[in-house]
Short mmCIF file of C-alpha atoms (C1' of nucleotides) and ligand atoms in Angstrom, two decimals:
data_model
loop_
_atom_site.label_atom_id
_atom_site.label_comp_id
_atom_site.label_asym_id
_atom_site.label_seq_id
_atom_site.Cartn_x
_atom_site.Cartn_y
_atom_site.Cartn_z
CA MET B 19 152.83 91.69 205.59
CA SER B 20 150.86 94.45 203.93
CA ASP B 21 152.29 97.91 203.46
CA LEU B 22 149.74 99.19 205.92
CA GLU B 23 150.95 96.79 208.57
CA ALA B 24 154.55 97.67 207.85
CA VAL B 25 153.92 101.36 208.33
CA SER B 26 151.86 100.67 211.44
CA LEU B 27 154.75 98.79 212.96
CA ARG B 28 157.09 101.69 212.29
CA LEU B 29 154.66 104.00 214.07
CA GLU B 30 154.39 101.69 217.06
CA ALA B 31 158.14 101.24 217.20
CA ARG B 32 158.41 104.97 217.80
CA GLY B 33 155.76 104.94 220.51
CA TYR B 34 152.88 106.26 218.42
CA ARG B 35 149.47 104.67 218.61
CA VAL B 36 147.92 103.22 215.51
CA THR B 37 144.39 104.59 215.65
CA PRO B 38 141.57 104.22 213.12
CA PRO B 39 142.01 107.76 211.77
CA ARG B 40 145.73 107.21 211.32
CA ARG B 41 145.09 103.92 209.61
CA ALA B 42 142.69 105.70 207.26
CA VAL B 43 145.28 108.31 206.35
CA ILE B 44 147.97 105.72 205.79
CA ALA B 45 145.66 103.64 203.60
CA ALA B 46 144.84 106.73 201.54
CA VAL B 47 148.51 107.57 201.18
CA LEU B 48 149.33 104.05 200.05
CA GLN B 49 146.87 104.18 197.20
CA GLN B 50 148.11 107.48 195.78
CA ALA B 51 149.84 106.93 192.48
CA GLY B 52 152.06 109.99 192.21
CA HIS B 53 152.56 113.04 194.34
CA PHE B 54 149.64 114.55 196.17
CA SER B 55 148.73 117.53 198.29
CA VAL B 56 147.30 117.17 201.77
CA GLU B 57 144.06 118.54 200.37
CA ASP B 58 143.96 115.71 197.80
CA LEU B 59 144.28 113.29 200.67
CA LEU B 60 141.49 114.94 202.63
CA HIS B 61 139.05 114.31 199.82
CA ARG B 62 140.01 110.66 199.52
CA CYS B 63 139.97 110.06 203.21
CA ARG B 64 136.72 109.91 205.13
CA GLY B 65 137.54 108.74 208.59
CA ALA B 66 139.99 111.40 209.64
CA GLY B 67 139.47 115.09 210.28
CA ARG B 68 141.39 117.88 208.67
CA ALA B 69 143.75 118.45 211.59
CA THR B 70 144.47 114.77 211.95
CA VAL B 71 145.33 114.39 208.29
CA PHE B 72 147.83 117.23 208.54
CA ARG B 73 149.26 115.81 211.75
CA THR B 74 149.56 112.31 210.33
CA ILE B 75 151.29 113.50 207.17
CA ARG B 76 153.82 115.29 209.33
CA LEU B 77 154.36 112.07 211.27
CA LEU B 78 154.81 110.04 208.11
CA THR B 79 157.31 112.58 206.85
CA GLU B 80 159.33 112.31 210.02
CA LEU B 81 159.27 108.52 209.79
CA GLY B 82 160.44 108.71 206.18
CA VAL B 83 157.33 106.96 204.87
CA VAL B 84 156.59 109.87 202.57
CA CYS B 85 158.87 112.52 201.20
CA ARG B 86 158.09 116.12 200.51
CA VAL B 87 158.02 117.27 196.90
CA LEU B 88 158.31 120.97 196.31
CA LEU B 89 156.58 121.94 193.07
CA ASP B 90 157.76 124.68 190.77
CA ASP B 91 155.00 127.02 191.91
CA GLY B 92 156.21 126.66 195.49
CA SER B 93 153.40 124.41 196.69
CA LEU B 94 154.27 121.43 198.83
CA HIS B 95 153.23 117.93 197.85
CA TYR B 96 154.03 114.51 199.26
CA ARG B 97 154.87 111.16 197.83
CA LEU B 98 155.50 107.64 199.03
CA SER B 99 159.19 107.45 199.71
CA HIS B 100 161.11 104.95 197.65
CA ARG B 101 164.48 105.71 199.15
CA PRO B 102 165.46 105.75 202.80
CA GLN B 103 168.20 108.35 202.45
CA HIS B 104 168.16 112.02 201.67
CA HIS B 105 167.50 112.60 197.97
CA HIS B 106 165.90 114.95 195.47
CA HIS B 107 163.35 114.84 192.69
CA LEU B 108 162.89 115.46 189.03
CA VAL B 109 159.25 116.31 188.44
CA CYS B 110 157.43 116.29 185.12
CA THR B 111 155.30 119.41 184.97
CA GLY B 112 153.20 117.77 182.28
CA CYS B 113 151.99 114.51 183.83
CA GLY B 114 153.38 114.80 187.34
CA LYS B 115 155.67 111.81 187.07
CA VAL B 116 158.46 111.96 189.63
CA GLN B 117 161.93 110.57 189.22
CA ASP B 118 163.89 110.06 192.42
CA LEU B 119 167.50 111.13 192.00
CA ASP B 120 169.98 108.64 193.33
CA ASP B 121 171.82 110.75 195.79
CA CYS B 122 172.23 114.30 196.87
CA ALA B 123 173.83 116.14 194.00
CA VAL B 124 175.05 119.01 196.13
CA SER B 125 176.64 117.25 199.10
CA ASP B 126 180.12 118.07 197.81
CA LEU B 127 179.08 121.64 197.26
CA VAL B 128 177.70 121.83 200.78
CA ARG B 129 181.03 120.76 202.19
CA GLU B 130 182.87 123.24 200.02
CA LEU B 131 180.54 126.08 200.98
CA SER B 132 180.85 125.22 204.65
CA GLY B 133 184.51 125.92 204.35
CA SER B 134 184.48 128.96 202.11
CA SER B 135 181.42 130.84 203.29
CA GLY B 136 181.80 130.74 207.05
CA TYR B 137 178.26 129.39 207.29
CA GLU B 138 177.53 126.08 208.91
CA ILE B 139 175.14 124.63 206.36
CA GLU B 140 172.30 122.64 207.82
CA GLY B 141 169.88 122.12 205.00
CA HIS B 142 168.91 122.82 201.43
CA TRP B 143 166.14 122.60 198.90
CA LEU B 144 166.83 121.08 195.51
CA GLU B 145 164.20 120.04 192.98
CA PHE B 146 164.22 119.83 189.19
CA TYR B 147 161.34 120.39 186.78
CA GLY B 148 160.87 119.43 183.18
CA HIS B 149 158.92 117.31 180.75
CA CYS B 150 159.35 113.55 180.57
CA SER B 151 159.86 111.85 177.25
CA ALA B 152 156.22 110.74 177.09
CA CYS B 153 154.97 114.26 177.61
CA ARG B 154 157.37 115.67 175.06
CA SER B 155 156.19 113.29 172.34
CA GLU B 156 152.61 114.23 173.19
CA VAL B 157 153.37 117.89 172.74
CA LEU B 158 155.02 117.23 169.40
CA ALA B 159 152.10 115.12 168.25
CA GLY B 160 149.68 117.83 169.36
CA VAL B 161 151.49 120.54 167.43
CA SER B 162 151.61 118.59 164.20
CA SER B 163 147.98 117.44 164.31
CA MET K 388 170.79 159.19 190.15
CA SER K 389 169.00 157.64 193.12
CA ASP K 390 168.13 153.97 193.21
CA LEU K 391 164.49 154.93 193.04
CA GLU K 392 165.04 156.87 189.84
CA ALA K 393 167.07 154.04 188.36
CA VAL K 394 164.30 151.52 188.98
CA SER K 395 161.70 153.97 187.70
CA LEU K 396 163.59 154.29 184.44
CA ARG K 397 163.67 150.54 184.03
CA LEU K 398 159.91 150.43 184.49
CA GLU K 399 159.34 153.18 181.94
CA ALA K 400 161.71 151.54 179.51
CA ARG K 401 159.36 148.57 179.49
CA GLY K 402 156.28 150.71 178.97
CA TYR K 403 155.05 150.69 182.55
CA ARG K 404 153.87 153.86 184.24
CA VAL K 405 155.61 155.07 187.34
CA THR K 406 152.68 155.91 189.59
CA PRO K 407 152.68 157.11 193.20
CA PRO K 408 151.70 153.67 194.56
CA ARG K 409 154.45 151.99 192.59
CA ARG K 410 156.94 154.58 193.76
CA ALA K 411 155.86 153.88 197.34
CA VAL K 412 156.42 150.14 196.92
CA ILE K 413 159.80 150.63 195.30
CA ALA K 414 160.89 153.00 198.05
CA ALA K 415 159.82 150.47 200.67
CA VAL K 416 161.71 147.70 198.89
CA LEU K 417 164.84 149.82 198.68
CA GLN K 418 164.94 150.37 202.40
CA GLN K 419 164.59 146.71 203.33
CA ALA K 420 167.83 145.42 204.76
CA GLY K 421 167.56 141.70 204.16
CA HIS K 422 164.90 139.48 202.73
CA PHE K 423 161.25 140.28 203.28
CA SER K 424 157.81 138.88 202.66
CA VAL K 425 155.21 140.80 200.72
CA GLU K 426 153.31 141.09 203.99
CA ASP K 427 156.32 142.80 205.59
CA LEU K 428 156.26 145.27 202.77
CA LEU K 429 152.55 145.94 203.17
CA HIS K 430 153.07 147.05 206.75
CA ARG K 431 155.90 149.39 205.80
CA CYS K 432 154.14 150.80 202.85
CA ARG K 433 151.23 153.14 203.29
CA GLY K 434 150.33 154.51 199.92
CA ALA K 435 149.66 151.30 198.07
CA GLY K 436 146.92 148.74 198.49
CA ARG K 437 147.40 145.07 199.03
CA ALA K 438 146.74 144.05 195.43
CA THR K 439 149.05 146.74 194.10
CA VAL K 440 151.89 145.68 196.37
CA PHE K 441 151.61 142.10 195.15
CA ARG K 442 151.37 143.28 191.55
CA THR K 443 154.37 145.58 191.90
CA ILE K 444 156.52 142.91 193.50
CA ARG K 445 155.75 140.63 190.59
CA LEU K 446 156.77 143.40 188.22
CA LEU K 447 160.01 144.00 190.07
CA THR K 448 160.75 140.30 189.99
CA GLU K 449 160.25 140.20 186.23
CA LEU K 450 162.52 143.21 185.83
CA GLY K 451 165.18 141.56 187.96
CA VAL K 452 165.10 144.31 190.56
CA VAL K 453 164.33 141.83 193.30
CA CYS K 454 164.95 138.11 193.47
CA ARG K 455 162.86 135.47 195.12
CA VAL K 456 164.27 133.74 198.19
CA LEU K 457 162.73 130.45 199.15
CA LEU K 458 162.98 129.87 202.90
CA ASP K 459 163.46 126.49 204.51
CA ASP K 460 159.83 126.35 205.62
CA GLY K 461 158.74 126.80 202.01
CA SER K 462 157.63 130.42 202.32
CA LEU K 463 158.61 132.86 199.63
CA HIS K 464 160.50 136.02 200.41
CA TYR K 465 162.11 138.67 198.24
CA ARG K 466 165.32 140.59 198.27
CA LEU K 467 166.99 143.35 196.35
CA SER K 468 168.87 141.65 193.58
CA HIS K 469 172.62 142.08 193.56
CA ARG K 470 173.25 139.93 190.50
CA PRO K 471 171.68 140.13 187.11
CA GLN K 472 171.98 136.45 186.21
CA HIS K 473 170.35 133.33 187.54
CA HIS K 474 171.78 132.42 190.93
CA HIS K 475 170.99 130.87 194.29
CA HIS K 476 171.18 131.79 197.95
CA LEU K 477 172.67 130.76 201.21
CA VAL K 478 170.37 131.96 203.98
CA CYS K 479 171.21 132.27 207.66
CA THR K 480 168.27 130.90 209.61
CA GLY K 481 169.48 132.80 212.65
CA CYS K 482 169.71 136.41 211.51
CA GLY K 483 168.37 136.16 207.98
CA LYS K 484 171.57 137.25 206.31
CA VAL K 485 171.67 136.14 202.68
CA GLN K 486 174.74 135.27 200.70
CA ASP K 487 174.34 135.28 196.93
CA LEU K 488 176.09 132.34 195.34
CA ASP K 489 178.19 133.25 192.34
CA ASP K 490 176.66 131.04 189.73
CA CYS K 491 174.27 128.21 189.33
CA ALA K 492 175.86 125.24 191.02
CA VAL K 493 173.75 122.69 189.20
CA SER K 494 173.93 123.81 185.57
CA ASP K 495 176.31 120.97 184.72
CA LEU K 496 174.08 118.53 186.49
CA VAL K 497 171.07 119.82 184.59
CA ARG K 498 172.82 119.11 181.30
CA GLU K 499 173.83 115.67 182.48
CA LEU K 500 170.31 114.82 183.68
CA SER K 501 168.81 116.05 180.44
CA GLY K 502 170.82 113.37 178.70
CA SER K 503 170.43 110.51 181.14
CA SER K 504 166.88 110.90 182.39
CA GLY K 505 164.96 111.48 179.18
CA TYR K 506 163.44 114.60 180.75
CA GLU K 507 163.88 117.97 179.20
CA ILE K 508 164.75 120.01 182.26
CA GLU K 509 163.30 123.47 182.34
CA GLY K 510 163.78 124.72 185.86
CA HIS K 511 164.93 124.01 189.37
CA TRP K 512 164.86 125.25 192.93
CA LEU K 513 168.09 125.42 194.90
CA GLU K 514 168.63 127.20 198.21
CA PHE K 515 170.93 126.55 201.14
CA TYR K 516 170.30 127.17 204.85
CA GLY K 517 172.61 127.43 207.78
CA HIS K 518 174.03 129.68 210.43
CA CYS K 519 176.48 132.43 209.60
CA SER K 520 179.66 132.81 211.62
CA ALA K 521 178.20 135.70 213.65
CA CYS K 522 175.17 133.65 214.65
CA ARG K 523 177.28 130.66 215.54
CA SER K 524 179.44 132.64 217.94
CA GLU K 525 176.29 134.07 219.51
CA VAL K 526 174.93 130.60 220.11
CA LEU K 527 178.20 129.52 221.70
CA ALA K 528 178.27 132.60 223.92
CA GLY K 529 174.66 131.98 224.93
CA VAL K 530 175.30 128.38 225.88
CA SER K 531 178.31 129.16 228.05
CA SER K 532 176.72 132.04 229.90
"C1'" DT Z 676 140.90 101.15 238.91
"C1'" DC Z 677 142.16 105.41 237.88
"C1'" DA Z 678 145.50 109.31 236.76
"C1'" DG Z 679 147.77 111.01 233.14
"C1'" DA Z 680 149.36 110.82 228.55
"C1'" DC Z 681 148.03 110.57 223.96
"C1'" DA Z 682 144.89 111.39 220.16
"C1'" DT Z 683 140.85 113.49 217.89
"C1'" DG Z 684 138.12 116.84 215.28
"C1'" DA Z 685 135.12 121.00 215.17
"C1'" DT Z 686 136.12 125.32 214.74
"C1'" DA Z 687 138.34 129.61 214.66
"C1'" DC Z 688 142.06 131.73 212.91
"C1'" DC Z 689 146.16 133.02 210.17
"C1'" DT Z 690 148.95 133.79 205.88
"C1'" DC Z 691 149.53 134.28 201.23
"C1'" DG Z 692 147.90 135.28 197.26
"C1'" DT Z 693 144.29 135.91 193.24
"C1'" DC Z 694 140.12 137.88 191.20
"C1'" DT Z 695 136.57 141.16 190.43
"C1'" DC Z 696 134.99 145.40 189.51
"C1'" DA Z 697 133.89 150.16 189.74
"C1'" DG Z 698 136.45 154.24 189.60
"C1'" DT Z 699 140.51 157.39 188.40
"C1'" DG Z 700 143.61 159.84 185.74
"C1'" DA Z 701 147.39 160.40 182.04
"C1'" DG Z 702 148.07 161.07 177.76
"C1'" DA Z 703 146.89 160.41 172.69
"C1'" DC Z 704 144.32 162.49 169.47
"C1'" DA Z 705 140.97 165.57 167.14
"C1'" DT W 486 140.44 172.39 174.17
"C1'" DG W 487 137.47 168.32 174.92
"C1'" DT W 488 137.01 163.53 174.84
"C1'" DC W 489 138.36 158.71 174.53
"C1'" DT W 490 141.01 155.03 175.91
"C1'" DC W 491 143.42 152.19 178.58
"C1'" DA W 492 146.67 151.21 182.14
"C1'" DC W 493 146.35 151.42 186.83
"C1'" DT W 494 144.23 151.30 191.52
"C1'" DG W 495 142.29 149.44 195.87
"C1'" DA W 496 138.30 147.59 198.61
"C1'" DG W 497 136.85 143.51 199.37
"C1'" DA W 498 135.50 138.74 198.42
"C1'" DC W 499 137.39 134.48 197.79
"C1'" DG W 500 140.18 130.16 198.09
"C1'" DA W 501 144.10 127.29 199.30
"C1'" DG W 502 146.92 125.71 202.76
"C1'" DG W 503 148.02 125.26 207.28
"C1'" DT W 504 148.10 126.04 212.71
"C1'" DA W 505 146.08 126.79 217.52
"C1'" DT W 506 142.58 125.81 220.79
"C1'" DC W 507 140.09 123.03 223.48
"C1'" DA W 508 136.50 119.92 225.02
"C1'" DT W 509 136.16 115.22 224.59
"C1'" DG W 510 137.50 110.49 224.07
"C1'" DT W 511 140.75 106.45 224.54
"C1'" DC W 512 144.62 103.80 226.12
"C1'" DT W 513 147.98 102.24 229.41
"C1'" DG W 514 150.70 101.24 233.25
"C1'" DA W 515 151.14 101.57 238.27
MN1 LIG I 246 161.40 110.87 196.94
MN1 LIG I 247 169.82 137.02 195.01
ZN1 LIG I 248 155.41 113.57 182.01
ZN1 LIG I 249 173.28 134.86 210.79
#
DNA sequence: TCAGACATGATACCTCGTCTCAGTGAGACA
DNA sequence: TGTCTCACTGAGACGAGGTATCATGTCTGA
């Protein structure tokens, strides 16, 4: 079974129709290497209008097919999800490579805060930024050349 | 010394002029209760143009007079800073109340990741969302009535 | 077979910010 | 005192990113 079929089945299982425009968006998503903006997708995706691309990305996010990646400048990107559960990312600001972090690093803290702060905590953002080893060696090479 | 004077001195100390438009923006910032968007500020701030308001907010952020508050929908707000050092926030999505968290909860994790991931980590986003105790009691009262 | 639900996409519209550029004015200096 | 300079300003254009509207099309189940 292809990835496209697999995602289609998940859509149908939730009662959504698998239409040609949706198929086009899903296909475009599946061939993205790293993280991408919705605008990126629009350019690579004849066969679906602007509104439909936005709507489909929201759907895929709800289904867990893609995950949201918040960049350091505050812009929102997406990425094929490699983990079913809640997790966070380490993003290379040089080449864009994303490392999924195994589990939520602040779940203990959330519990602790729920007790001490009086807030009932319902969500959080957590993303890390840096340079991967490949990008760091490049920088060093560039400086010395 | 008024807050406005105090901020003005900090500007001058860095070589910036304290002009009437800047004073207007600072005054508007000082009378914001919670967190606010730049657009909020624009409406409350005759006496400075759009570009100047954005420019002044950036200045105030660099000076540490305000801190950035990332909301759960990804939009960026600001808030009078109550702590000089790097810190994070716990935001009530009901009433907007913000709790400053004492210190960076992930600094240990950043060190650990720097070792294990091969990335040199240079930044992160971390914000928490929930409902404060006041908002939770309101919800309960609303449901039962 | 057909009513109603679901889906689409052109288009208008909104926010959030940046950029440009001509003009202003404060202050350094002669 | 005049003049030069340079930070600062704001109108307005621009662009990215995203939502609302709505006429139209398609599917599905009774
Ligand atoms: Mn992920
Ligand atoms: Mn703060
Ligand atoms: Zn990299
Ligand atoms: Zn609250």
